[in-house]
Amino acid sequence: MTVAEELTPAIPDESEEPIKQRKNGLYPGVSDELAENMKSGWADTELRDLEPIAQAAETAARRAALSARFPGERLVIPAGNLKTRSNDTEYAFRASVEYAWLTGNQTEDGVLVLEPRGEGHEATIYLLPRSDRENGEFWLDGQGELWVGRRHSLTEAERLYGIPASDVRELPAKLREATGPVRVVRGHDAGVEAALTDKVTAERDEELRVFLSEARLVKDAFEIGELQKAVDSTVRGFEDVVKVLDKAQATSERYIEGTFFLRARVEGNDVGYGTIAAAGPHACTLHWVRNDGPVRSGDLLLLDAGVETHTYYTADVTRTLPVNGRFSEIQRKIYDAVYEAQEAGIAAVKPGAKYRDFHDAAQRVLTEKLVEWGLVEGPVERVLELGLQRRWTLHGTGHMLGMDVHDCAAARTETYVDGVLEPGMCLTVEPGLYFQADDLTVPEEYRGIGVRIEDDILVTEDGNRNLSAALPRRSDEVEAWMASVKG
C-alpha cells in the first residue's frame, strides 16, 4: 500500500465494502465460514533473536551527519513504491539509494523521517507492519503475506535497523499536520510528496538531494568491503562467460547476458545495470543492451557487466575478449592502445589529484595513438583542444561508483568533476576506442572494432587499489587467462 492510499485501505474492516475481487477470478467471493476459519490456527512466528544488520553502525553515523547538516528541519526520505510492469504484475522493487543508504532497509513504501528534537533529530522508520490476519489482508490482498511473502513486524524492524518503527499508514496525516521547515527527497513516493505539497520547495529539496549525493563520495569501510564483494562476484561471472563462448556462438549475445545474470542472482541481488554483451560491431555502440546479435569466432566481445550485492553496491567492469581466444593483429594494435591509455589513467588516481586528471591522462594517450596512426591530423595539443579524438572515443573515462553504477550524480560539479580525489573514493577508469562499421574516415581494417577496458579503482592513502585486478588486462595475459579458464 502506498502512502497515497492510506484513506482507502486495501483490506477494509467489516463495516466497509468487501474486498474487490479480480474480474475474472474463479472464486466469486468469500464465505463467512471461510473468513472465520482463516483467522485462527496460525503459529506465532515473531522473530525474537534478530541481530542488527551488519551496517547498522554506519547507517547511524550517516543519519547523524545528515542531522548535523540540517538542524531544526524535518527530513523525509522515502523508499518508493512498487511500479506496475503489466496489468497486475510489478517490477522487482529496488529502494531509493538515499533511503537504503541511511537505513539499510529495502522494502517498498518505507519512509525515513528525521524529526527535529533539541539540537539533533529523532529518527523513525515508517513501514508496513505484518499483514493483518483479523481482516484477511494476509491471504486476500495481492500484497498479502500468503501471496508475496512475510514482512518483518515493526518490532523486528526496530531490532534490525536500530531505528524506532511505526506504521506507514499513519504517516500522511502526521506529515499534513507538520509545522516548521520540511525537506523531502523527491521522485520516489507521490503520496508523501502530496502530503507535503504546501510545506516544501523544489530548491530546498534539491539541497537535501545534493547533500546526500555528496555524502556518498567517500566510502566507509563497510562500503569498500561490499564493493570488493561485488567485484569478486563479477570476476567469477566473467569466468563463467568465457567457459560458454562456444554456446554463445551457437545462439547469440543473450547466452552471454544470461550466463552472467545467473552469477549475479546466485551471489548477489541482481546485476547492477543492464549488461552490455556486445560482439563484433555491436561493441561500437556504447550502451548496447539489446544483446540479440551473433557471436562469431574472429570477432571481439565487449562485456560490460557488474554484480550488485544484497546491500545494493555494484561493480562495473569491462573486458574486451577475442571470441576465439586470440587477438588478430589489428585487434591487438587497438586493444594495446586502450590498455596503455588505461594504465596512464589508473596511474593518475591518487589522493590530492584532480578528479579530471585520470581522464586527461587517458585521453592524451588515445590521441597520441590516433595521430600516430594517421587517423587525425596533429599536433596532439590541437586535437585535444578541439576534442577531435572524440569521434572514436566519445565518452568520459570514468565515474564514481557505489550504490548506483553512476554514483553521486547529483553532487555539485565543484565537488565531483572539478573536485579533488580523497582516500575512500571509488571510481571507474574505462578508456575506449570505437571504429564504427560505416566510418569511411578510417581504413577498412579498423571498421567494426570496439575496445573498452574498465576497472574499479579505490583511492587509498598512498595511491590506489584496483579492486578488479583479478581479471587480466594486458592482451597476452587475457589470451592466457581465457585458455586456462576454457581448459
Tab-separated table of C-alpha atoms in Angstrom:
chain	number	residue	atom	x	y	z
A	1	MET	CA	0.000	0.000	0.000
A	2	THR	CA	1.367	3.398	-0.891
A	3	VAL	CA	1.088	6.341	1.447
A	4	ALA	CA	-1.311	7.935	-1.046
A	5	GLU	CA	-3.778	5.108	-0.404
A	6	GLU	CA	-3.966	5.359	3.350
A	7	LEU	CA	-7.524	6.712	3.293
A	8	THR	CA	-8.657	3.729	1.208
A	9	PRO	CA	-7.160	0.648	2.856
A	10	ALA	CA	-6.519	-2.319	0.604
A	11	ILE	CA	-8.290	-4.540	3.165
A	12	PRO	CA	-11.399	-2.891	4.611
A	13	ASP	CA	-12.797	-3.733	8.018
A	14	GLU	CA	-16.177	-5.408	8.468
A	15	SER	CA	-18.071	-2.132	8.197
A	16	GLU	CA	-16.698	-1.356	4.756
A	17	GLU	CA	-17.238	-2.753	1.294
A	18	PRO	CA	-15.939	-6.270	0.640
A	19	ILE	CA	-12.538	-6.676	-0.950
A	20	LYS	CA	-12.721	-6.157	-4.675
A	21	GLN	CA	-12.291	-9.458	-6.449
A	22	ARG	CA	-10.269	-9.975	-9.622
A	23	LYS	CA	-12.616	-9.511	-12.572
A	24	ASN	CA	-12.033	-12.983	-13.945
A	25	GLY	CA	-11.155	-14.729	-10.721
A	26	LEU	CA	-12.503	-18.243	-10.261
A	27	TYR	CA	-13.938	-17.585	-6.790
A	28	PRO	CA	-16.963	-15.212	-6.705
A	29	GLY	CA	-16.466	-14.305	-3.059
A	30	VAL	CA	-15.521	-15.401	0.452
A	31	SER	CA	-17.972	-17.177	2.716
A	32	ASP	CA	-18.301	-16.074	6.315
A	33	GLU	CA	-17.221	-19.531	7.388
A	34	LEU	CA	-14.017	-19.428	5.330
A	35	ALA	CA	-13.197	-15.903	6.505
A	36	GLU	CA	-13.599	-17.002	10.117
A	37	ASN	CA	-11.586	-20.170	9.536
A	38	MET	CA	-8.651	-18.210	8.109
A	39	LYS	CA	-8.363	-16.057	11.230
A	40	SER	CA	-7.182	-18.792	13.549
A	41	GLY	CA	-4.906	-21.783	13.790
A	42	TRP	CA	-1.666	-19.986	12.923
A	43	ALA	CA	1.557	-20.336	14.901
A	44	ASP	CA	3.336	-17.361	16.414
A	45	THR	CA	6.191	-16.594	14.004
A	46	GLU	CA	7.576	-13.450	15.620
A	47	LEU	CA	11.379	-13.438	15.304
A	48	ARG	CA	12.839	-12.632	18.715
A	49	ASP	CA	16.531	-13.378	18.227
A	50	LEU	CA	17.339	-10.932	15.425
A	51	GLU	CA	20.692	-9.166	15.398
A	52	PRO	CA	21.219	-5.676	13.923
A	53	ILE	CA	22.175	-5.578	10.244
A	54	ALA	CA	25.902	-5.531	9.515
A	55	GLN	CA	25.935	-1.845	8.570
A	56	ALA	CA	23.806	-0.577	11.477
A	57	ALA	CA	26.669	1.466	12.954
A	58	GLU	CA	27.437	3.017	9.561
A	59	THR	CA	23.818	3.934	8.798
A	60	ALA	CA	23.544	5.558	12.235
A	61	ALA	CA	26.652	7.648	11.526
A	62	ARG	CA	25.223	8.683	8.164
A	63	ARG	CA	21.970	9.797	9.789
A	64	ALA	CA	23.962	11.770	12.370
A	65	ALA	CA	25.831	13.607	9.607
A	66	LEU	CA	22.534	14.373	7.878
A	67	SER	CA	21.072	15.657	11.142
A	68	ALA	CA	24.035	17.960	11.693
A	69	ARG	CA	23.694	19.439	8.207
A	70	PHE	CA	20.003	20.394	8.557
A	71	PRO	CA	19.396	21.312	12.225
A	72	GLY	CA	15.831	22.118	13.206
A	73	GLU	CA	14.318	20.795	9.973
A	74	ARG	CA	12.082	17.785	9.389
A	75	LEU	CA	13.691	15.489	6.799
A	76	VAL	CA	11.678	12.917	4.840
A	77	ILE	CA	13.380	10.215	2.778
A	78	PRO	CA	11.080	7.672	1.058
A	79	ALA	CA	11.997	4.225	-0.262
A	80	GLY	CA	9.496	4.392	-3.119
A	81	ASN	CA	6.608	2.213	-4.220
A	82	LEU	CA	6.068	-0.797	-6.434
A	83	LYS	CA	5.766	0.010	-10.134
A	84	THR	CA	3.396	-1.845	-12.436
A	85	ARG	CA	5.065	-3.893	-15.139
A	86	SER	CA	1.888	-5.096	-16.815
A	87	ASN	CA	-1.710	-5.389	-15.634
A	88	ASP	CA	-1.423	-6.765	-12.076
A	89	THR	CA	2.272	-7.650	-12.043
A	90	GLU	CA	5.031	-5.403	-10.733
A	91	TYR	CA	8.686	-4.822	-11.434
A	92	ALA	CA	11.103	-6.137	-8.843
A	93	PHE	CA	11.390	-3.413	-6.217
A	94	ARG	CA	14.602	-1.551	-5.511
A	95	ALA	CA	14.518	1.027	-2.739
A	96	SER	CA	15.803	4.526	-3.411
A	97	VAL	CA	19.533	4.814	-2.844
A	98	GLU	CA	19.127	7.666	-0.351
A	99	TYR	CA	16.736	5.621	1.804
A	100	ALA	CA	18.730	2.380	1.652
A	101	TRP	CA	21.982	4.221	2.408
A	102	LEU	CA	20.522	5.828	5.518
A	103	THR	CA	18.615	2.810	6.877
A	104	GLY	CA	19.793	-0.467	5.327
A	105	ASN	CA	16.122	-1.294	4.742
A	106	GLN	CA	14.963	-2.237	1.247
A	107	THR	CA	11.188	-2.691	1.482
A	108	GLU	CA	8.665	-0.823	-0.607
A	109	ASP	CA	6.621	2.040	0.853
A	110	GLY	CA	9.104	2.654	3.657
A	111	VAL	CA	9.824	6.223	4.723
A	112	LEU	CA	12.584	7.536	6.985
A	113	VAL	CA	11.628	10.678	8.897
A	114	LEU	CA	14.055	12.721	10.978
A	115	GLU	CA	12.076	14.894	13.409
A	116	PRO	CA	13.976	17.826	14.954
A	117	ARG	CA	14.465	17.268	18.677
A	118	GLY	CA	16.585	19.675	20.717
A	119	GLU	CA	19.929	20.086	18.975
A	120	GLY	CA	19.508	16.995	16.805
A	121	HIS	CA	16.869	14.741	15.317
A	122	GLU	CA	14.844	11.704	16.307
A	123	ALA	CA	14.662	9.142	13.510
A	124	THR	CA	11.633	6.968	12.804
A	125	ILE	CA	11.336	4.393	10.058
A	126	TYR	CA	7.769	4.098	8.790
A	127	LEU	CA	6.931	0.682	7.366
A	128	LEU	CA	4.002	-1.542	6.621
A	129	PRO	CA	3.519	-3.897	9.577
A	130	ARG	CA	2.888	-7.586	9.046
A	131	SER	CA	-0.249	-8.205	7.016
A	132	ASP	CA	-3.356	-8.409	9.197
A	133	ARG	CA	-4.855	-11.833	9.901
A	134	GLU	CA	-8.009	-10.500	11.547
A	135	ASN	CA	-9.297	-8.691	8.446
A	136	GLY	CA	-7.930	-11.212	5.941
A	137	GLU	CA	-5.285	-8.992	4.403
A	138	PHE	CA	-2.649	-11.712	4.666
A	139	TRP	CA	-4.465	-14.011	2.233
A	140	LEU	CA	-6.862	-11.789	0.280
A	141	ASP	CA	-4.729	-8.782	-0.646
A	142	GLY	CA	-2.404	-9.072	-3.654
A	143	GLN	CA	0.492	-7.911	-1.456
A	144	GLY	CA	-0.550	-10.076	1.483
A	145	GLU	CA	1.796	-12.493	3.191
A	146	LEU	CA	0.486	-15.654	1.528
A	147	TRP	CA	0.952	-14.082	-1.913
A	148	VAL	CA	4.311	-12.296	-1.749
A	149	GLY	CA	5.922	-13.477	1.489
A	150	ARG	CA	6.268	-12.441	5.082
A	151	ARG	CA	7.092	-8.885	6.098
A	152	HIS	CA	9.017	-8.053	9.244
A	153	SER	CA	6.951	-6.845	12.154
A	154	LEU	CA	7.641	-3.327	13.367
A	155	THR	CA	9.364	-4.738	16.455
A	156	GLU	CA	11.591	-6.898	14.277
A	157	ALA	CA	12.409	-3.900	12.107
A	158	GLU	CA	13.491	-1.893	15.147
A	159	ARG	CA	15.904	-4.667	16.123
A	160	LEU	CA	17.317	-4.983	12.625
A	161	TYR	CA	17.801	-1.332	11.747
A	162	GLY	CA	18.256	0.267	15.150
A	163	ILE	CA	15.517	2.812	14.445
A	164	PRO	CA	12.101	3.136	16.112
A	165	ALA	CA	9.471	1.843	13.668
A	166	SER	CA	5.879	2.969	13.115
A	167	ASP	CA	3.022	2.097	10.773
A	168	VAL	CA	3.483	3.951	7.491
A	169	ARG	CA	-0.281	4.200	7.037
A	170	GLU	CA	-0.300	6.751	9.856
A	171	LEU	CA	2.350	8.937	8.255
A	172	PRO	CA	0.368	11.072	5.748
A	173	ALA	CA	-1.784	12.598	8.463
A	174	LYS	CA	1.320	13.395	10.518
A	175	LEU	CA	3.024	15.000	7.532
A	176	ARG	CA	-0.013	17.123	6.710
A	177	GLU	CA	-0.084	18.378	10.289
A	178	ALA	CA	3.650	19.056	10.405
A	179	THR	CA	4.838	22.583	11.117
A	180	GLY	CA	8.218	24.174	10.612
A	181	PRO	CA	10.693	23.658	7.772
A	182	VAL	CA	10.493	20.366	5.899
A	183	ARG	CA	12.618	18.805	3.159
A	184	VAL	CA	11.832	15.658	1.150
A	185	VAL	CA	13.772	13.565	-1.363
A	186	ARG	CA	11.557	13.825	-4.423
A	187	GLY	CA	10.751	11.404	-7.182
A	188	HIS	CA	10.123	8.239	-5.183
A	189	ASP	CA	6.731	8.460	-3.457
A	190	ALA	CA	3.975	10.648	-4.885
A	191	GLY	CA	1.815	10.124	-1.791
A	192	VAL	CA	4.479	11.504	0.531
A	193	GLU	CA	5.027	14.479	-1.747
A	194	ALA	CA	1.281	15.156	-1.915
A	195	ALA	CA	1.085	15.240	1.875
A	196	LEU	CA	3.880	17.828	1.927
A	197	THR	CA	2.879	19.834	-1.129
A	198	ASP	CA	2.352	23.118	0.729
A	199	LYS	CA	5.362	22.720	3.027
A	200	VAL	CA	8.336	22.157	0.720
A	201	THR	CA	10.104	23.923	-2.127
A	202	ALA	CA	11.995	22.439	-5.053
A	203	GLU	CA	15.109	24.446	-4.226
A	204	ARG	CA	15.311	23.298	-0.612
A	205	ASP	CA	14.564	19.693	-1.545
A	206	GLU	CA	17.332	19.760	-4.138
A	207	GLU	CA	19.780	20.879	-1.449
A	208	LEU	CA	18.879	17.750	0.518
A	209	ARG	CA	19.364	15.501	-2.525
A	210	VAL	CA	22.716	17.129	-3.349
A	211	PHE	CA	23.961	16.716	0.219
A	212	LEU	CA	23.065	13.023	0.265
A	213	SER	CA	24.815	12.538	-3.067
A	214	GLU	CA	27.998	14.285	-1.942
A	215	ALA	CA	27.971	12.424	1.376
A	216	ARG	CA	28.459	9.191	-0.588
A	217	LEU	CA	31.582	10.382	-2.417
A	218	VAL	CA	33.891	8.923	0.243
A	219	LYS	CA	33.065	5.318	1.127
A	220	ASP	CA	33.328	3.910	4.640
A	221	ALA	CA	34.930	0.556	5.450
A	222	PHE	CA	31.661	-1.349	5.128
A	223	GLU	CA	31.016	0.105	1.678
A	224	ILE	CA	34.522	-0.709	0.464
A	225	GLY	CA	34.042	-4.285	1.603
A	226	GLU	CA	30.753	-4.530	-0.261
A	227	LEU	CA	32.286	-3.100	-3.428
A	228	GLN	CA	35.034	-5.715	-3.240
A	229	LYS	CA	32.386	-8.436	-2.850
A	230	ALA	CA	30.601	-7.117	-5.916
A	231	VAL	CA	33.820	-7.109	-7.917
A	232	ASP	CA	34.813	-10.604	-6.796
A	233	SER	CA	31.456	-11.999	-7.915
A	234	THR	CA	31.802	-10.100	-11.170
A	235	VAL	CA	35.182	-11.702	-11.814
A	236	ARG	CA	33.563	-15.112	-11.412
A	237	GLY	CA	30.793	-14.017	-13.771
A	238	PHE	CA	33.361	-13.155	-16.455
A	239	GLU	CA	34.948	-16.577	-15.996
A	240	ASP	CA	31.506	-18.154	-16.432
A	241	VAL	CA	31.106	-16.340	-19.740
A	242	VAL	CA	34.484	-17.427	-21.103
A	243	LYS	CA	33.572	-21.060	-20.368
A	244	VAL	CA	30.427	-20.890	-22.533
A	245	LEU	CA	31.594	-18.842	-25.507
A	246	ASP	CA	31.056	-21.885	-27.726
A	247	LYS	CA	27.397	-21.997	-26.686
A	248	ALA	CA	27.102	-18.249	-27.291
A	249	GLN	CA	28.419	-18.754	-30.827
A	250	ALA	CA	25.668	-21.316	-31.369
A	251	THR	CA	22.993	-18.925	-30.092
A	252	SER	CA	23.555	-15.190	-29.546
A	253	GLU	CA	24.796	-12.479	-27.205
A	254	ARG	CA	21.861	-13.311	-24.956
A	255	TYR	CA	23.569	-16.513	-23.869
A	256	ILE	CA	26.345	-14.320	-22.510
A	257	GLU	CA	23.891	-11.983	-20.806
A	258	GLY	CA	22.012	-14.892	-19.247
A	259	THR	CA	25.176	-16.608	-18.082
A	260	PHE	CA	26.378	-13.513	-16.244
A	261	PHE	CA	22.903	-12.875	-14.824
A	262	LEU	CA	22.898	-16.323	-13.223
A	263	ARG	CA	26.057	-15.460	-11.273
A	264	ALA	CA	24.558	-12.101	-10.240
A	265	ARG	CA	21.383	-13.689	-8.905
A	266	VAL	CA	23.128	-16.576	-7.158
A	267	GLU	CA	25.742	-14.469	-5.371
A	268	GLY	CA	24.086	-11.053	-5.227
A	269	ASN	CA	20.846	-9.149	-5.520
A	270	ASP	CA	20.880	-8.579	-9.271
A	271	VAL	CA	23.020	-7.078	-11.986
A	272	GLY	CA	23.932	-3.501	-11.130
A	273	TYR	CA	22.829	-2.274	-14.570
A	274	GLY	CA	21.823	-3.694	-17.925
A	275	THR	CA	24.615	-5.997	-19.091
A	276	ILE	CA	26.361	-4.940	-22.290
A	277	ALA	CA	27.255	-8.122	-24.201
A	278	ALA	CA	28.410	-6.605	-27.459
A	279	ALA	CA	30.039	-8.835	-30.072
A	280	GLY	CA	31.603	-7.692	-33.326
A	281	PRO	CA	30.475	-4.229	-34.497
A	282	HIS	CA	27.964	-4.009	-31.644
A	283	ALA	CA	30.960	-3.187	-29.434
A	284	CYS	CA	30.964	0.230	-31.104
A	285	THR	CA	27.542	1.012	-29.600
A	286	LEU	CA	28.438	2.334	-26.167
A	287	HIS	CA	25.307	1.124	-24.370
A	288	TRP	CA	24.403	-1.935	-26.414
A	289	VAL	CA	21.904	-3.742	-24.179
A	290	ARG	CA	19.737	-5.459	-26.789
A	291	ASN	CA	22.192	-8.344	-26.725
A	292	ASP	CA	20.475	-10.123	-29.593
A	293	GLY	CA	23.310	-10.297	-32.118
A	294	PRO	CA	25.545	-13.139	-33.273
A	295	VAL	CA	28.784	-14.124	-31.559
A	296	ARG	CA	31.362	-15.090	-34.155
A	297	SER	CA	34.837	-16.559	-33.989
A	298	GLY	CA	37.328	-13.913	-35.070
A	299	ASP	CA	35.308	-11.053	-33.592
A	300	LEU	CA	35.790	-9.293	-30.276
A	301	LEU	CA	33.306	-9.463	-27.427
A	302	LEU	CA	32.968	-6.321	-25.303
A	303	LEU	CA	31.423	-7.396	-21.994
A	304	ASP	CA	30.492	-4.565	-19.626
A	305	ALA	CA	28.802	-6.044	-16.560
A	306	GLY	CA	28.608	-5.853	-12.785
A	307	VAL	CA	27.110	-7.858	-9.938
A	308	GLU	CA	25.091	-5.913	-7.369
A	309	THR	CA	25.404	-7.156	-3.782
A	310	HIS	CA	22.452	-7.743	-1.473
A	311	THR	CA	23.191	-4.308	0.004
A	312	TYR	CA	22.968	-2.622	-3.445
A	313	TYR	CA	26.681	-1.961	-4.066
A	314	THR	CA	27.638	-2.675	-7.653
A	315	ALA	CA	30.754	-3.480	-9.600
A	316	ASP	CA	31.266	-2.042	-13.095
A	317	VAL	CA	33.870	-3.925	-15.104
A	318	THR	CA	34.569	-4.201	-18.829
A	319	ARG	CA	36.788	-6.597	-20.710
A	320	THR	CA	37.122	-6.889	-24.470
A	321	LEU	CA	37.803	-10.509	-25.329
A	322	PRO	CA	38.641	-12.285	-28.592
A	323	VAL	CA	35.841	-14.812	-29.071
A	324	ASN	CA	38.249	-17.451	-30.348
A	325	GLY	CA	40.809	-16.681	-27.658
A	326	ARG	CA	43.392	-14.911	-29.860
A	327	PHE	CA	43.571	-11.265	-30.960
A	328	SER	CA	44.177	-10.557	-34.622
A	329	GLU	CA	46.991	-8.145	-35.462
A	330	ILE	CA	44.702	-5.107	-35.882
A	331	GLN	CA	42.616	-6.063	-32.846
A	332	ARG	CA	45.747	-6.312	-30.713
A	333	LYS	CA	47.012	-2.974	-32.004
A	334	ILE	CA	43.816	-1.194	-30.962
A	335	TYR	CA	43.476	-3.142	-27.709
A	336	ASP	CA	47.047	-2.388	-26.644
A	337	ALA	CA	46.469	1.322	-27.277
A	338	VAL	CA	43.446	1.286	-24.979
A	339	TYR	CA	45.392	-0.694	-22.371
A	340	GLU	CA	48.201	1.869	-22.465
A	341	ALA	CA	45.642	4.661	-22.034
A	342	GLN	CA	44.072	2.879	-19.084
A	343	GLU	CA	47.462	2.381	-17.456
A	344	ALA	CA	48.052	6.128	-17.692
A	345	GLY	CA	44.603	6.837	-16.280
A	346	ILE	CA	44.982	4.475	-13.321
A	347	ALA	CA	48.402	5.931	-12.503
A	348	ALA	CA	46.784	9.369	-12.189
A	349	VAL	CA	44.338	8.194	-9.499
A	350	LYS	CA	45.741	9.229	-6.117
A	351	PRO	CA	44.788	11.430	-3.174
A	352	GLY	CA	45.176	15.121	-3.887
A	353	ALA	CA	44.965	14.675	-7.651
A	354	LYS	CA	42.254	16.476	-9.560
A	355	TYR	CA	39.337	14.245	-10.481
A	356	ARG	CA	39.858	15.149	-14.145
A	357	ASP	CA	43.498	14.037	-14.168
A	358	PHE	CA	42.835	10.377	-14.926
A	359	HIS	CA	40.559	11.311	-17.824
A	360	ASP	CA	43.087	13.754	-19.259
A	361	ALA	CA	45.913	11.230	-18.966
A	362	ALA	CA	43.987	8.505	-20.780
A	363	GLN	CA	42.702	10.863	-23.468
A	364	ARG	CA	46.218	12.073	-24.209
A	365	VAL	CA	47.452	8.527	-24.865
A	366	LEU	CA	44.499	7.719	-27.120
A	367	THR	CA	45.004	10.956	-29.034
A	368	GLU	CA	48.707	10.230	-29.493
A	369	LYS	CA	47.797	6.855	-30.988
A	370	LEU	CA	45.203	8.314	-33.337
A	371	VAL	CA	47.718	10.892	-34.589
A	372	GLU	CA	50.439	8.240	-34.906
A	373	TRP	CA	48.106	6.046	-36.965
A	374	GLY	CA	47.271	8.959	-39.270
A	375	LEU	CA	43.561	8.932	-38.420
A	376	VAL	CA	43.562	12.571	-37.329
A	377	GLU	CA	45.972	15.383	-38.126
A	378	GLY	CA	48.170	16.576	-35.235
A	379	PRO	CA	49.689	18.065	-33.302
A	380	VAL	CA	48.254	16.272	-30.278
A	381	GLU	CA	47.601	19.504	-28.370
A	382	ARG	CA	45.461	20.813	-31.206
A	383	VAL	CA	43.426	17.595	-31.371
A	384	LEU	CA	42.821	17.644	-27.621
A	385	GLU	CA	41.894	21.323	-27.607
A	386	LEU	CA	39.304	20.779	-30.345
A	387	GLY	CA	38.177	17.396	-28.999
A	388	LEU	CA	38.675	15.774	-32.397
A	389	GLN	CA	39.636	12.447	-30.812
A	390	ARG	CA	36.097	12.096	-29.542
A	391	ARG	CA	34.896	10.811	-32.914
A	392	TRP	CA	36.459	7.486	-31.859
A	393	THR	CA	36.427	7.663	-28.050
A	394	LEU	CA	33.368	9.848	-27.294
A	395	HIS	CA	32.679	9.138	-23.609
A	396	GLY	CA	34.333	10.244	-20.387
A	397	THR	CA	36.991	7.958	-18.932
A	398	GLY	CA	35.128	7.083	-15.737
A	399	HIS	CA	32.677	7.926	-12.977
A	400	MET	CA	32.066	7.460	-9.278
A	401	LEU	CA	30.858	4.019	-8.193
A	402	GLY	CA	28.786	2.824	-5.252
A	403	MET	CA	25.117	2.041	-4.676
A	404	ASP	CA	24.449	3.488	-8.121
A	405	VAL	CA	26.613	2.434	-11.025
A	406	HIS	CA	26.953	6.165	-11.754
A	407	ASP	CA	27.058	7.116	-8.099
A	408	CYS	CA	26.815	10.590	-6.555
A	409	ALA	CA	25.401	12.001	-9.788
A	410	ALA	CA	23.570	14.852	-8.036
A	411	ALA	CA	26.747	16.187	-6.417
A	412	ARG	CA	27.818	19.721	-7.286
A	413	THR	CA	30.285	19.996	-10.149
A	414	GLU	CA	32.837	21.666	-7.893
A	415	THR	CA	32.881	18.666	-5.534
A	416	TYR	CA	32.772	15.983	-8.232
A	417	VAL	CA	34.149	16.613	-11.721
A	418	ASP	CA	36.052	19.722	-10.641
A	419	GLY	CA	36.922	18.265	-7.259
A	420	VAL	CA	39.964	16.555	-5.751
A	421	LEU	CA	40.341	12.838	-5.079
A	422	GLU	CA	40.325	11.652	-1.461
A	423	PRO	CA	41.043	8.270	0.145
A	424	GLY	CA	37.870	6.199	0.151
A	425	MET	CA	36.569	7.411	-3.182
A	426	CYS	CA	35.865	4.648	-5.681
A	427	LEU	CA	35.697	5.278	-9.406
A	428	THR	CA	35.968	3.536	-12.732
A	429	VAL	CA	38.758	4.042	-15.256
A	430	GLU	CA	37.446	2.965	-18.648
A	431	PRO	CA	39.011	4.375	-21.825
A	432	GLY	CA	37.834	3.034	-25.147
A	433	LEU	CA	38.239	3.269	-28.903
A	434	TYR	CA	35.317	2.612	-31.239
A	435	PHE	CA	35.559	2.475	-35.015
A	436	GLN	CA	32.059	2.338	-36.412
A	437	ALA	CA	31.379	-0.129	-39.213
A	438	ASP	CA	30.300	2.724	-41.508
A	439	ASP	CA	33.132	5.149	-40.677
A	440	LEU	CA	34.745	5.982	-44.009
A	441	THR	CA	37.422	8.171	-42.367
A	442	VAL	CA	39.392	5.142	-41.161
A	443	PRO	CA	40.945	2.238	-43.079
A	444	GLU	CA	38.578	-0.659	-43.653
A	445	GLU	CA	40.511	-2.970	-41.311
A	446	TYR	CA	39.602	-0.724	-38.340
A	447	ARG	CA	35.877	-0.647	-39.046
A	448	GLY	CA	33.617	-2.543	-36.704
A	449	ILE	CA	36.213	-2.863	-33.927
A	450	GLY	CA	35.341	-1.530	-30.477
A	451	VAL	CA	37.529	-1.886	-27.399
A	452	ARG	CA	36.943	-0.775	-23.815
A	453	ILE	CA	38.810	-1.821	-20.668
A	454	GLU	CA	37.277	-0.832	-17.356
A	455	ASP	CA	38.340	-1.387	-13.767
A	456	ASP	CA	37.065	-0.266	-10.374
A	457	ILE	CA	39.710	1.811	-8.604
A	458	LEU	CA	39.744	2.711	-4.905
A	459	VAL	CA	41.670	5.816	-3.855
A	460	THR	CA	43.945	4.876	-0.933
A	461	GLU	CA	46.109	6.912	1.423
A	462	ASP	CA	49.188	6.376	-0.738
A	463	GLY	CA	47.745	5.912	-4.228
A	464	ASN	CA	45.104	3.492	-5.426
A	465	ARG	CA	43.998	-0.131	-5.378
A	466	ASN	CA	42.493	-1.890	-8.382
A	467	LEU	CA	39.562	-3.821	-6.916
A	468	SER	CA	39.171	-5.777	-10.168
A	469	ALA	CA	42.844	-6.648	-10.644
A	470	ALA	CA	41.986	-10.375	-10.589
A	471	LEU	CA	40.796	-10.044	-14.195
A	472	PRO	CA	43.789	-9.817	-16.557
A	473	ARG	CA	44.072	-6.710	-18.722
A	474	ARG	CA	47.212	-6.972	-20.886
A	475	SER	CA	46.451	-8.611	-24.233
A	476	ASP	CA	48.811	-11.571	-23.825
A	477	GLU	CA	47.556	-12.139	-20.270
A	478	VAL	CA	43.960	-12.044	-21.483
A	479	GLU	CA	44.728	-14.755	-24.028
A	480	ALA	CA	46.482	-16.924	-21.438
A	481	TRP	CA	43.659	-16.425	-18.931
A	482	MET	CA	40.996	-17.377	-21.482
A	483	ALA	CA	42.910	-20.507	-22.424
A	484	SER	CA	43.252	-21.553	-18.779
A	485	VAL	CA	39.579	-20.907	-17.985
A	486	LYS	CA	38.429	-22.872	-21.029
A	487	GLY	CA	40.893	-25.683	-20.461
